[in-house]
Structures are given as structure tokens and as C-alpha cells.
Amino acid sequence: MDQRINFVFLHVGEDTRPNLLVKSIRKYFQNSYIYQCTDLTSKEIDGVDKVFRYDGDIKNLMTFRLEVFSLLNIQEKAIYLDTDMLVINQFDIDINHCDAILCKRSFALDSLFNASFRGMNLSEYQNMTLGDVYPFLACFTVTKSSDFWKEACNILKSLDEKFHYWYGDQEALKIIKAKNIFNIDTVKESIFACLPEQIDELNPPNIIHFKGAARKNFMLDVSAQMGLI
């Protein structure tokens, strides 16, 4: 795979684990071009090609995220990742047939959604399943241009303020898919954002997602096994 491939992530704060994401990308995509989106003060992550800084409100992190992705204005194929992920295989993503590729939830689809997560009032989703409330994850997205992020950002800004702080990116992805204004394909969470305890050795993932505090230390263990640290 010789062509350059763009990877983008948002990172604000002091956590150094995004270094491991960058190293894992470099391990399997030597010709990658990696963008770090961030605020005005967070440090540059080792190994990135470009730091894109934006003077936005990081207290409303979901809005900040979609704003900075849209303002980065990449007008070619790019893969947008969360920072608590490790690439463990080389892969190819064909986006010629569509405008964007979303990550479709594979796990805990029938679990009841927590309508008071982080003290939020999400009573409109009371007694609904996680698969129905948020069928698409925002941790892995591929787009052909920034038009997708501009639309997603506009959608989020039209929603209740609570979503500007949390869940807003997943809200926007769900709505943008339902509006059918872009040609959107999907990939499985089990392959492109697999939880470490859900790995199927017979059908291994391309990316592991160490989501939540309990999995973060395991990210260090896997990184060591991969020779990243």
C-alpha cells in the first residue's frame, strides 16, 4: 500500500497515550500523514506530521471535536480515530463508492441505555437499547471530504446543549445517516474498533479500542507486546 493515507485524531490535555496510537499507525502505514487536532495549549504528540490548533470551547468537547474536524478541511480521504485505539493490522478502506464510512456498533446492542450517564438527563432514551439509541460509534470514521463534518457540526449545534458536552458526535452521526444526504457505508465495530475482551482470534480486528478507564492500562500491555514501548 504505497499511497499516502491521512489519519486524524483529536487530543487535548496531558495524556501521553496518543503517542501509542501514532506509533501503531506508523508500524502498519509507513506512508501515513497524521494530523493532531487540538486546542491552543496542549502539547504536540510525538510523531505527528501536522498539529492543527483551534481556539474553541473544550468544555463542550463534542462540539469542539466536530468544529475542528470541519475546519481542518481535508478534501480527500481521511480516517478519523479516537486516541485510545491501537492499529494492529494493515487494512484498506475503499471510499470511492461513497461519501463516508461509519462504524456500526457490534457489541451490547441489546443492553439498556443508561439515561443518566454522567449525570445527564437523557430521559428521552429511557428503556431503549444501546443499539437503538446510538447505532454508530464516533471512534472510527472515514470521509471523502470535510463536507461530511461541516454537516455533522451544523446538526450538533442545532441540538440541546447537553449534547455539546457528551454524546453529541454520536447524535450527529445517527441523524446524518437518517437524513440520507450523503452516500454512507458502514464497517463493523468488531473489526475497526474492537474491545479487547471481544477479540475473535478466527476473525481478528484491524483496530483495538481501549474504551473506558478500566481498559486503559491494558492498552499499555498490548503496546509493549507490539514493541511500541
PDB file of C-alpha atoms in Angstrom:
ATOM      1  CA  MET A   1       0.000   0.000   0.000  1.00  0.00           C
ATOM      2  CA  ASP A   2       2.136   2.866  -1.261  1.00  0.00           C
ATOM      3  CA  GLN A   3      -0.313   5.757  -1.429  1.00  0.00           C
ATOM      4  CA  ARG A   4      -0.402   8.305   1.351  1.00  0.00           C
ATOM      5  CA  ILE A   5      -3.288   7.849   3.757  1.00  0.00           C
ATOM      6  CA  ASN A   6      -4.474  10.562   6.120  1.00  0.00           C
ATOM      7  CA  PHE A   7      -5.180   9.833   9.779  1.00  0.00           C
ATOM      8  CA  VAL A   8      -6.741  12.417  12.094  1.00  0.00           C
ATOM      9  CA  PHE A   9      -7.309  12.453  15.841  1.00  0.00           C
ATOM     10  CA  LEU A  10      -8.399  14.979  18.448  1.00  0.00           C
ATOM     11  CA  HIS A  11      -6.301  15.265  21.578  1.00  0.00           C
ATOM     12  CA  VAL A  12      -6.431  17.883  24.316  1.00  0.00           C
ATOM     13  CA  GLY A  13      -4.860  17.614  27.749  1.00  0.00           C
ATOM     14  CA  GLU A  14      -1.816  15.854  29.216  1.00  0.00           C
ATOM     15  CA  ASP A  15      -2.421  12.170  28.451  1.00  0.00           C
ATOM     16  CA  THR A  16       0.545  10.678  26.565  1.00  0.00           C
ATOM     17  CA  ARG A  17      -1.254   7.534  25.331  1.00  0.00           C
ATOM     18  CA  PRO A  18      -1.971   9.116  21.939  1.00  0.00           C
ATOM     19  CA  ASN A  19       1.761   8.546  21.321  1.00  0.00           C
ATOM     20  CA  LEU A  20       0.943   4.828  21.211  1.00  0.00           C
ATOM     21  CA  LEU A  21      -1.811   5.336  18.641  1.00  0.00           C
ATOM     22  CA  VAL A  22       0.624   7.259  16.437  1.00  0.00           C
ATOM     23  CA  LYS A  23       3.303   4.565  16.773  1.00  0.00           C
ATOM     24  CA  SER A  24       0.798   1.850  15.889  1.00  0.00           C
ATOM     25  CA  ILE A  25      -0.266   3.758  12.750  1.00  0.00           C
ATOM     26  CA  ARG A  26       3.354   4.177  11.691  1.00  0.00           C
ATOM     27  CA  LYS A  27       4.003   0.460  12.250  1.00  0.00           C
ATOM     28  CA  TYR A  28       1.430  -0.562   9.625  1.00  0.00           C
ATOM     29  CA  PHE A  29       1.129   2.578   7.459  1.00  0.00           C
ATOM     30  CA  GLN A  30       4.620   3.909   6.811  1.00  0.00           C
ATOM     31  CA  ASN A  31       3.304   6.436   4.290  1.00  0.00           C
ATOM     32  CA  SER A  32       0.617   7.789   6.580  1.00  0.00           C
ATOM     33  CA  TYR A  33       0.168  11.511   7.189  1.00  0.00           C
ATOM     34  CA  ILE A  34      -1.065  12.101  10.735  1.00  0.00           C
ATOM     35  CA  TYR A  35      -2.939  15.188  11.935  1.00  0.00           C
ATOM     36  CA  GLN A  36      -3.390  16.105  15.576  1.00  0.00           C
ATOM     37  CA  CYS A  37      -6.334  18.421  16.189  1.00  0.00           C
ATOM     38  CA  THR A  38      -6.112  20.257  19.491  1.00  0.00           C
ATOM     39  CA  ASP A  39      -6.583  23.483  21.426  1.00  0.00           C
ATOM     40  CA  LEU A  40      -4.079  26.316  21.777  1.00  0.00           C
ATOM     41  CA  THR A  41      -2.122  24.909  24.732  1.00  0.00           C
ATOM     42  CA  SER A  42      -1.973  21.096  24.612  1.00  0.00           C
ATOM     43  CA  LYS A  43       1.403  19.647  23.684  1.00  0.00           C
ATOM     44  CA  GLU A  44       2.180  18.211  20.283  1.00  0.00           C
ATOM     45  CA  ILE A  45       2.085  14.428  20.249  1.00  0.00           C
ATOM     46  CA  ASP A  46       5.363  12.828  19.159  1.00  0.00           C
ATOM     47  CA  GLY A  47       5.362  11.585  15.594  1.00  0.00           C
ATOM     48  CA  VAL A  48       2.513  13.590  14.086  1.00  0.00           C
ATOM     49  CA  ASP A  49       3.002  15.396  10.778  1.00  0.00           C
ATOM     50  CA  LYS A  50       0.774  18.400  11.451  1.00  0.00           C
ATOM     51  CA  VAL A  51      -0.792  19.990  14.517  1.00  0.00           C
ATOM     52  CA  PHE A  52      -3.985  21.896  13.819  1.00  0.00           C
ATOM     53  CA  ARG A  53      -4.866  24.225  16.692  1.00  0.00           C
ATOM     54  CA  TYR A  54      -8.281  25.738  17.252  1.00  0.00           C
ATOM     55  CA  ASP A  55      -9.373  28.307  19.831  1.00  0.00           C
ATOM     56  CA  GLY A  56     -12.675  26.663  20.715  1.00  0.00           C
ATOM     57  CA  ASP A  57     -14.518  25.692  23.895  1.00  0.00           C
ATOM     58  CA  ILE A  58     -13.106  22.362  25.052  1.00  0.00           C
ATOM     59  CA  LYS A  59     -15.658  22.256  27.886  1.00  0.00           C
ATOM     60  CA  ASN A  60     -18.122  21.376  25.142  1.00  0.00           C
ATOM     61  CA  LEU A  61     -15.840  18.694  23.782  1.00  0.00           C
ATOM     62  CA  MET A  62     -18.269  17.163  21.295  1.00  0.00           C
ATOM     63  CA  THR A  63     -18.895  20.487  19.579  1.00  0.00           C
ATOM     64  CA  PHE A  64     -15.174  21.288  19.662  1.00  0.00           C
ATOM     65  CA  ARG A  65     -14.448  17.946  18.021  1.00  0.00           C
ATOM     66  CA  LEU A  66     -16.809  18.388  15.096  1.00  0.00           C
ATOM     67  CA  GLU A  67     -15.826  22.033  14.657  1.00  0.00           C
ATOM     68  CA  VAL A  68     -12.130  21.255  14.455  1.00  0.00           C
ATOM     69  CA  PHE A  69     -12.644  18.328  12.065  1.00  0.00           C
ATOM     70  CA  SER A  70     -14.682  20.548   9.767  1.00  0.00           C
ATOM     71  CA  LEU A  71     -12.198  23.440   9.970  1.00  0.00           C
ATOM     72  CA  LEU A  72      -9.256  21.139   9.249  1.00  0.00           C
ATOM     73  CA  ASN A  73     -10.908  20.977   5.836  1.00  0.00           C
ATOM     74  CA  ILE A  74      -9.319  17.841   4.403  1.00  0.00           C
ATOM     75  CA  GLN A  75     -10.713  17.447   0.894  1.00  0.00           C
ATOM     76  CA  GLU A  76      -9.562  13.876   0.362  1.00  0.00           C
ATOM     77  CA  LYS A  77      -9.894  10.509   2.028  1.00  0.00           C
ATOM     78  CA  ALA A  78      -9.089  10.617   5.742  1.00  0.00           C
ATOM     79  CA  ILE A  79      -9.560   8.266   8.689  1.00  0.00           C
ATOM     80  CA  TYR A  80     -10.645   9.852  11.977  1.00  0.00           C
ATOM     81  CA  LEU A  81      -9.785   7.885  15.124  1.00  0.00           C
ATOM     82  CA  ASP A  82     -10.118   8.137  18.879  1.00  0.00           C
ATOM     83  CA  THR A  83      -6.836   8.268  20.769  1.00  0.00           C
ATOM     84  CA  ASP A  84      -7.499   5.205  22.977  1.00  0.00           C
ATOM     85  CA  MET A  85      -7.045   2.886  19.996  1.00  0.00           C
ATOM     86  CA  LEU A  86      -4.231   0.797  18.543  1.00  0.00           C
ATOM     87  CA  VAL A  87      -3.895  -0.235  14.906  1.00  0.00           C
ATOM     88  CA  ILE A  88      -2.833  -3.901  14.898  1.00  0.00           C
ATOM     89  CA  ASN A  89      -3.117  -4.773  11.198  1.00  0.00           C
ATOM     90  CA  GLN A  90      -2.711  -3.077   7.859  1.00  0.00           C
ATOM     91  CA  PHE A  91      -6.029  -2.553   6.102  1.00  0.00           C
ATOM     92  CA  ASP A  92      -7.506  -0.862   3.096  1.00  0.00           C
ATOM     93  CA  ILE A  93     -10.664   1.223   3.118  1.00  0.00           C
ATOM     94  CA  ASP A  94     -12.280   1.888  -0.243  1.00  0.00           C
ATOM     95  CA  ILE A  95     -14.327   5.072  -0.186  1.00  0.00           C
ATOM     96  CA  ASN A  96     -14.671   5.566  -3.942  1.00  0.00           C
ATOM     97  CA  HIS A  97     -18.239   4.247  -3.834  1.00  0.00           C
ATOM     98  CA  CYS A  98     -19.468   6.522  -1.027  1.00  0.00           C
ATOM     99  CA  ASP A  99     -19.016   9.835   0.809  1.00  0.00           C
ATOM    100  CA  ALA A 100     -18.343   8.468   4.288  1.00  0.00           C
ATOM    101  CA  ILE A 101     -17.952   5.234   6.219  1.00  0.00           C
ATOM    102  CA  LEU A 102     -19.342   4.931   9.733  1.00  0.00           C
ATOM    103  CA  CYS A 103     -18.516   2.384  12.414  1.00  0.00           C
ATOM    104  CA  LYS A 104     -21.603   0.327  13.238  1.00  0.00           C
ATOM    105  CA  ARG A 105     -21.936  -0.934  16.793  1.00  0.00           C
ATOM    106  CA  SER A 106     -21.354  -4.682  17.213  1.00  0.00           C
ATOM    107  CA  PHE A 107     -21.418  -5.175  20.985  1.00  0.00           C
ATOM    108  CA  ALA A 108     -24.027  -4.721  23.738  1.00  0.00           C
ATOM    109  CA  LEU A 109     -26.697  -3.873  21.190  1.00  0.00           C
ATOM    110  CA  ASP A 110     -29.488  -5.141  23.445  1.00  0.00           C
ATOM    111  CA  SER A 111     -28.176  -3.594  26.658  1.00  0.00           C
ATOM    112  CA  LEU A 112     -30.352  -0.902  28.184  1.00  0.00           C
ATOM    113  CA  PHE A 113     -29.019   2.585  27.591  1.00  0.00           C
ATOM    114  CA  ASN A 114     -28.006   4.500  30.733  1.00  0.00           C
ATOM    115  CA  ALA A 115     -30.276   7.540  30.532  1.00  0.00           C
ATOM    116  CA  SER A 116     -28.477   9.276  33.424  1.00  0.00           C
ATOM    117  CA  PHE A 117     -24.902   8.733  32.250  1.00  0.00           C
ATOM    118  CA  ARG A 118     -22.504  11.317  33.767  1.00  0.00           C
ATOM    119  CA  GLY A 119     -25.485  12.905  35.488  1.00  0.00           C
ATOM    120  CA  MET A 120     -27.098  13.815  32.169  1.00  0.00           C
ATOM    121  CA  ASN A 121     -30.843  13.866  31.671  1.00  0.00           C
ATOM    122  CA  LEU A 122     -31.377  11.582  28.712  1.00  0.00           C
ATOM    123  CA  SER A 123     -34.877  10.546  29.711  1.00  0.00           C
ATOM    124  CA  GLU A 124     -35.977  10.607  26.063  1.00  0.00           C
ATOM    125  CA  TYR A 125     -33.997   7.375  25.726  1.00  0.00           C
ATOM    126  CA  GLN A 126     -35.297   5.710  28.886  1.00  0.00           C
ATOM    127  CA  ASN A 127     -35.864   1.941  28.445  1.00  0.00           C
ATOM    128  CA  MET A 128     -34.285   1.925  24.991  1.00  0.00           C
ATOM    129  CA  THR A 129     -31.367  -0.273  23.970  1.00  0.00           C
ATOM    130  CA  LEU A 130     -27.880   0.978  23.217  1.00  0.00           C
ATOM    131  CA  GLY A 131     -28.190  -0.328  19.679  1.00  0.00           C
ATOM    132  CA  ASP A 132     -31.313   1.727  19.074  1.00  0.00           C
ATOM    133  CA  VAL A 133     -30.074   4.917  20.745  1.00  0.00           C
ATOM    134  CA  TYR A 134     -26.564   5.034  19.266  1.00  0.00           C
ATOM    135  CA  PRO A 135     -26.088   2.526  16.441  1.00  0.00           C
ATOM    136  CA  PHE A 136     -22.951   4.318  15.168  1.00  0.00           C
ATOM    137  CA  LEU A 137     -19.742   4.965  17.059  1.00  0.00           C
ATOM    138  CA  ALA A 138     -17.683   8.113  16.533  1.00  0.00           C
ATOM    139  CA  CYS A 139     -14.327   6.464  17.264  1.00  0.00           C
ATOM    140  CA  PHE A 140     -13.699   5.416  13.628  1.00  0.00           C
ATOM    141  CA  THR A 141     -14.983   7.400  10.664  1.00  0.00           C
ATOM    142  CA  VAL A 142     -13.722   7.704   7.114  1.00  0.00           C
ATOM    143  CA  THR A 143     -14.704  10.663   4.933  1.00  0.00           C
ATOM    144  CA  LYS A 144     -14.062  11.718   1.365  1.00  0.00           C
ATOM    145  CA  SER A 145     -14.172  15.434   2.204  1.00  0.00           C
ATOM    146  CA  SER A 146     -14.826  17.825   5.055  1.00  0.00           C
ATOM    147  CA  ASP A 147     -18.383  18.398   3.787  1.00  0.00           C
ATOM    148  CA  PHE A 148     -19.484  15.499   5.983  1.00  0.00           C
ATOM    149  CA  TRP A 149     -18.027  17.116   9.112  1.00  0.00           C
ATOM    150  CA  LYS A 150     -19.468  20.520   8.284  1.00  0.00           C
ATOM    151  CA  GLU A 151     -22.946  18.996   8.085  1.00  0.00           C
ATOM    152  CA  ALA A 152     -22.405  16.965  11.257  1.00  0.00           C
ATOM    153  CA  CYS A 153     -21.230  20.083  13.088  1.00  0.00           C
ATOM    154  CA  ASN A 154     -24.282  22.065  11.980  1.00  0.00           C
ATOM    155  CA  ILE A 155     -26.540  19.240  13.145  1.00  0.00           C
ATOM    156  CA  LEU A 156     -24.913  19.111  16.572  1.00  0.00           C
ATOM    157  CA  LYS A 157     -25.167  22.862  17.054  1.00  0.00           C
ATOM    158  CA  SER A 158     -28.928  22.606  16.475  1.00  0.00           C
ATOM    159  CA  LEU A 159     -29.336  20.066  19.300  1.00  0.00           C
ATOM    160  CA  ASP A 160     -29.883  20.501  23.028  1.00  0.00           C
ATOM    161  CA  GLU A 161     -26.838  21.935  24.807  1.00  0.00           C
ATOM    162  CA  LYS A 162     -26.329  18.736  26.820  1.00  0.00           C
ATOM    163  CA  PHE A 163     -25.162  17.009  23.647  1.00  0.00           C
ATOM    164  CA  HIS A 164     -22.474  19.639  23.116  1.00  0.00           C
ATOM    165  CA  TYR A 165     -20.669  18.158  26.127  1.00  0.00           C
ATOM    166  CA  TRP A 166     -21.223  14.429  25.583  1.00  0.00           C
ATOM    167  CA  TYR A 167     -22.813  12.040  23.071  1.00  0.00           C
ATOM    168  CA  GLY A 168     -23.200  14.859  20.534  1.00  0.00           C
ATOM    169  CA  ASP A 169     -20.963  13.253  17.941  1.00  0.00           C
ATOM    170  CA  GLN A 170     -22.978  10.021  18.048  1.00  0.00           C
ATOM    171  CA  GLU A 171     -26.211  12.016  17.877  1.00  0.00           C
ATOM    172  CA  ALA A 172     -24.953  13.825  14.798  1.00  0.00           C
ATOM    173  CA  LEU A 173     -23.843  10.607  13.082  1.00  0.00           C
ATOM    174  CA  LYS A 174     -27.216   8.976  13.702  1.00  0.00           C
ATOM    175  CA  ILE A 175     -29.083  11.990  12.328  1.00  0.00           C
ATOM    176  CA  ILE A 176     -26.824  12.498   9.315  1.00  0.00           C
ATOM    177  CA  LYS A 177     -27.316   8.843   8.351  1.00  0.00           C
ATOM    178  CA  ALA A 178     -31.093   9.151   8.705  1.00  0.00           C
ATOM    179  CA  LYS A 179     -31.208  12.336   6.603  1.00  0.00           C
ATOM    180  CA  ASN A 180     -29.737  10.399   3.680  1.00  0.00           C
ATOM    181  CA  ILE A 181     -27.983  13.422   2.195  1.00  0.00           C
ATOM    182  CA  PHE A 182     -24.675  11.551   1.923  1.00  0.00           C
ATOM    183  CA  ASN A 183     -23.965   8.141   0.468  1.00  0.00           C
ATOM    184  CA  ILE A 184     -22.827   6.315   3.618  1.00  0.00           C
ATOM    185  CA  ASP A 185     -21.399   2.835   4.030  1.00  0.00           C
ATOM    186  CA  THR A 186     -20.566   1.086   7.321  1.00  0.00           C
ATOM    187  CA  VAL A 187     -17.917  -1.163   8.850  1.00  0.00           C
ATOM    188  CA  LYS A 188     -18.204  -3.299  11.974  1.00  0.00           C
ATOM    189  CA  GLU A 189     -17.048  -2.237  15.421  1.00  0.00           C
ATOM    190  CA  SER A 190     -15.751  -5.801  15.855  1.00  0.00           C
ATOM    191  CA  ILE A 191     -13.174  -5.169  13.096  1.00  0.00           C
ATOM    192  CA  PHE A 192     -12.373  -1.444  13.268  1.00  0.00           C
ATOM    193  CA  ALA A 193     -12.901  -0.612  16.961  1.00  0.00           C
ATOM    194  CA  CYS A 194     -12.892  -3.954  18.740  1.00  0.00           C
ATOM    195  CA  LEU A 195     -12.971  -4.055  22.529  1.00  0.00           C
ATOM    196  CA  PRO A 196     -10.011  -6.140  23.768  1.00  0.00           C
ATOM    197  CA  GLU A 197     -12.212  -8.679  25.539  1.00  0.00           C
ATOM    198  CA  GLN A 198     -14.289  -9.185  22.386  1.00  0.00           C
ATOM    199  CA  ILE A 199     -11.460 -10.122  20.010  1.00  0.00           C
ATOM    200  CA  ASP A 200     -12.252 -13.120  17.807  1.00  0.00           C
ATOM    201  CA  GLU A 201      -8.986 -14.908  17.034  1.00  0.00           C
ATOM    202  CA  LEU A 202     -10.538 -16.506  13.947  1.00  0.00           C
ATOM    203  CA  ASN A 203     -11.574 -13.090  12.600  1.00  0.00           C
ATOM    204  CA  PRO A 204      -9.092 -10.669  14.145  1.00  0.00           C
ATOM    205  CA  PRO A 205      -9.718  -6.927  14.151  1.00  0.00           C
ATOM    206  CA  ASN A 206      -7.690  -4.229  12.480  1.00  0.00           C
ATOM    207  CA  ILE A 207      -8.004  -1.829  15.402  1.00  0.00           C
ATOM    208  CA  ILE A 208      -8.483  -2.398  19.141  1.00  0.00           C
ATOM    209  CA  HIS A 209     -10.424   0.201  21.127  1.00  0.00           C
ATOM    210  CA  PHE A 210      -9.474   0.523  24.794  1.00  0.00           C
ATOM    211  CA  LYS A 211     -12.646   2.390  25.708  1.00  0.00           C
ATOM    212  CA  GLY A 212     -13.209   3.383  29.331  1.00  0.00           C
ATOM    213  CA  ALA A 213     -10.865   3.757  32.288  1.00  0.00           C
ATOM    214  CA  ALA A 214     -10.769   0.022  33.073  1.00  0.00           C
ATOM    215  CA  ARG A 215      -9.191  -0.802  29.700  1.00  0.00           C
ATOM    216  CA  LYS A 216      -6.603   1.988  29.574  1.00  0.00           C
ATOM    217  CA  ASN A 217      -3.812   0.118  31.404  1.00  0.00           C
ATOM    218  CA  PHE A 218      -4.342  -2.862  29.106  1.00  0.00           C
ATOM    219  CA  MET A 219      -3.506  -0.530  26.229  1.00  0.00           C
ATOM    220  CA  LEU A 220      -0.007  -0.238  27.699  1.00  0.00           C
ATOM    221  CA  ASP A 221       0.314  -4.027  27.921  1.00  0.00           C
ATOM    222  CA  VAL A 222      -0.691  -4.536  24.284  1.00  0.00           C
ATOM    223  CA  SER A 223       1.607  -1.703  23.181  1.00  0.00           C
ATOM    224  CA  ALA A 224       4.506  -3.445  24.901  1.00  0.00           C
ATOM    225  CA  GLN A 225       3.635  -6.735  23.177  1.00  0.00           C
ATOM    226  CA  MET A 226       3.659  -4.881  19.835  1.00  0.00           C
ATOM    227  CA  GLY A 227       7.079  -3.376  20.554  1.00  0.00           C
ATOM    228  CA  LEU A 228       5.749   0.172  20.677  1.00  0.00           C
ATOM    229  CA  ILE A 229       7.196   0.819  24.156  1.00  0.00           C
TER     230      ILE A 229
END
